[in-house]
Amino acid sequence: MKTIDELINSLMDSYEQQGGVNLSESHNYPNTETVVSALKDLISLVFPGFKTEEYIDAGNLRSRTGEKVHRVVAQLTRETQKAMIYLRGTAASSHCISLAQQTILSLMEELPEIRRKVLLDVAAALDGDPAARSSEEIILSYPGLQAILVYRIAHFLHINGVPIIPRIMSEYIHGQTGIDIHPGATIGESFFIDHGTGIVIGETTIIGDRVKLYQGVTLGAASVKKSMSNKKRHPTIEDDVTIYAGATILGGDTVIGKGSVVGGNVWLTQSVPAGSTTIARQETL
């Protein structure tokens, strides 16, 4: 049996030989815990009083909001700087610092618009789920809405060139909800995820307005070759489409036409026209 010192020496040898250490003294990579902390503040800014244990009234709402805004800007600017410098190299550090601050301030400026979109998603859930009793119930408890909210924050950072941090956010909420939405996907307004567990929405997916997905839906790639990384690999779902549980739709050229219904457990690798209904083939024993 090794002594404690020998165990420590073994770990130090592993660090030296194999890497995988995020040293604070160097131009280090972002810290997951800090990003998630900032994300929780952002969620609380979208829905004040719903997601954190704090006393908020009309008298302190502004000051509470100010505290969170300052904290998010400080934390995410620092973590975004790390990501940009790590990716682009120390020679670009001064540019990265300025760009990081501008990007995070732009995110804060975008928050009212993100709130508008997410409240439309809440309304879509209330309208589309007979079991929903109120908007407040959806905000408090629906995992689909939580995943959509985080997607909308992460997507803004993704399209503005922030590396890794959007993925940290999306994978955090993936772990919380079982819903995997890549921040690169393009998703329209009034989006509703019902139940949600097991949903996968790939990086180049395009989803229109007023789309509804049930649990276990995969919007994926027909090929996972690395050479496809810069090509559209995932399907396009047009407006007013409903996709039921367990359906799998694959391929960058696959388009589900406006107003279509895709039944449960359907496997699709080709387009279907607007207004169509696709059901799984029934096997007779």
Short mmCIF file of N, CA and C in Angstrom, two decimals, residues 20 136 139 154 164 178 213:
data_model
loop_
_atom_site.label_atom_id
_atom_site.label_comp_id
_atom_site.label_asym_id
_atom_site.label_seq_id
_atom_site.Cartn_x
_atom_site.Cartn_y
_atom_site.Cartn_z
N GLY A 20 -3.77 18.17 -18.77
CA GLY A 20 -5.12 18.22 -18.23
C GLY A 20 -5.21 19.02 -16.94
N GLU A 136 -46.76 30.66 -14.43
CA GLU A 136 -45.84 30.55 -13.30
C GLU A 136 -45.44 29.09 -13.06
N ILE A 139 -42.76 28.29 -15.66
CA ILE A 139 -41.48 28.93 -15.34
C ILE A 139 -40.78 28.19 -14.20
N ALA A 154 -27.05 30.90 -24.49
CA ALA A 154 -25.84 30.30 -25.08
C ALA A 154 -25.74 30.59 -26.57
N ILE A 164 -16.24 27.90 -26.30
CA ILE A 164 -16.41 26.96 -25.18
C ILE A 164 -17.47 27.32 -24.16
N GLY A 178 -31.79 16.50 -19.21
CA GLY A 178 -31.79 15.43 -20.20
C GLY A 178 -32.11 15.91 -21.61
N LEU A 213 -42.02 19.77 -29.86
CA LEU A 213 -41.32 18.49 -29.80
C LEU A 213 -41.70 17.74 -28.53
#
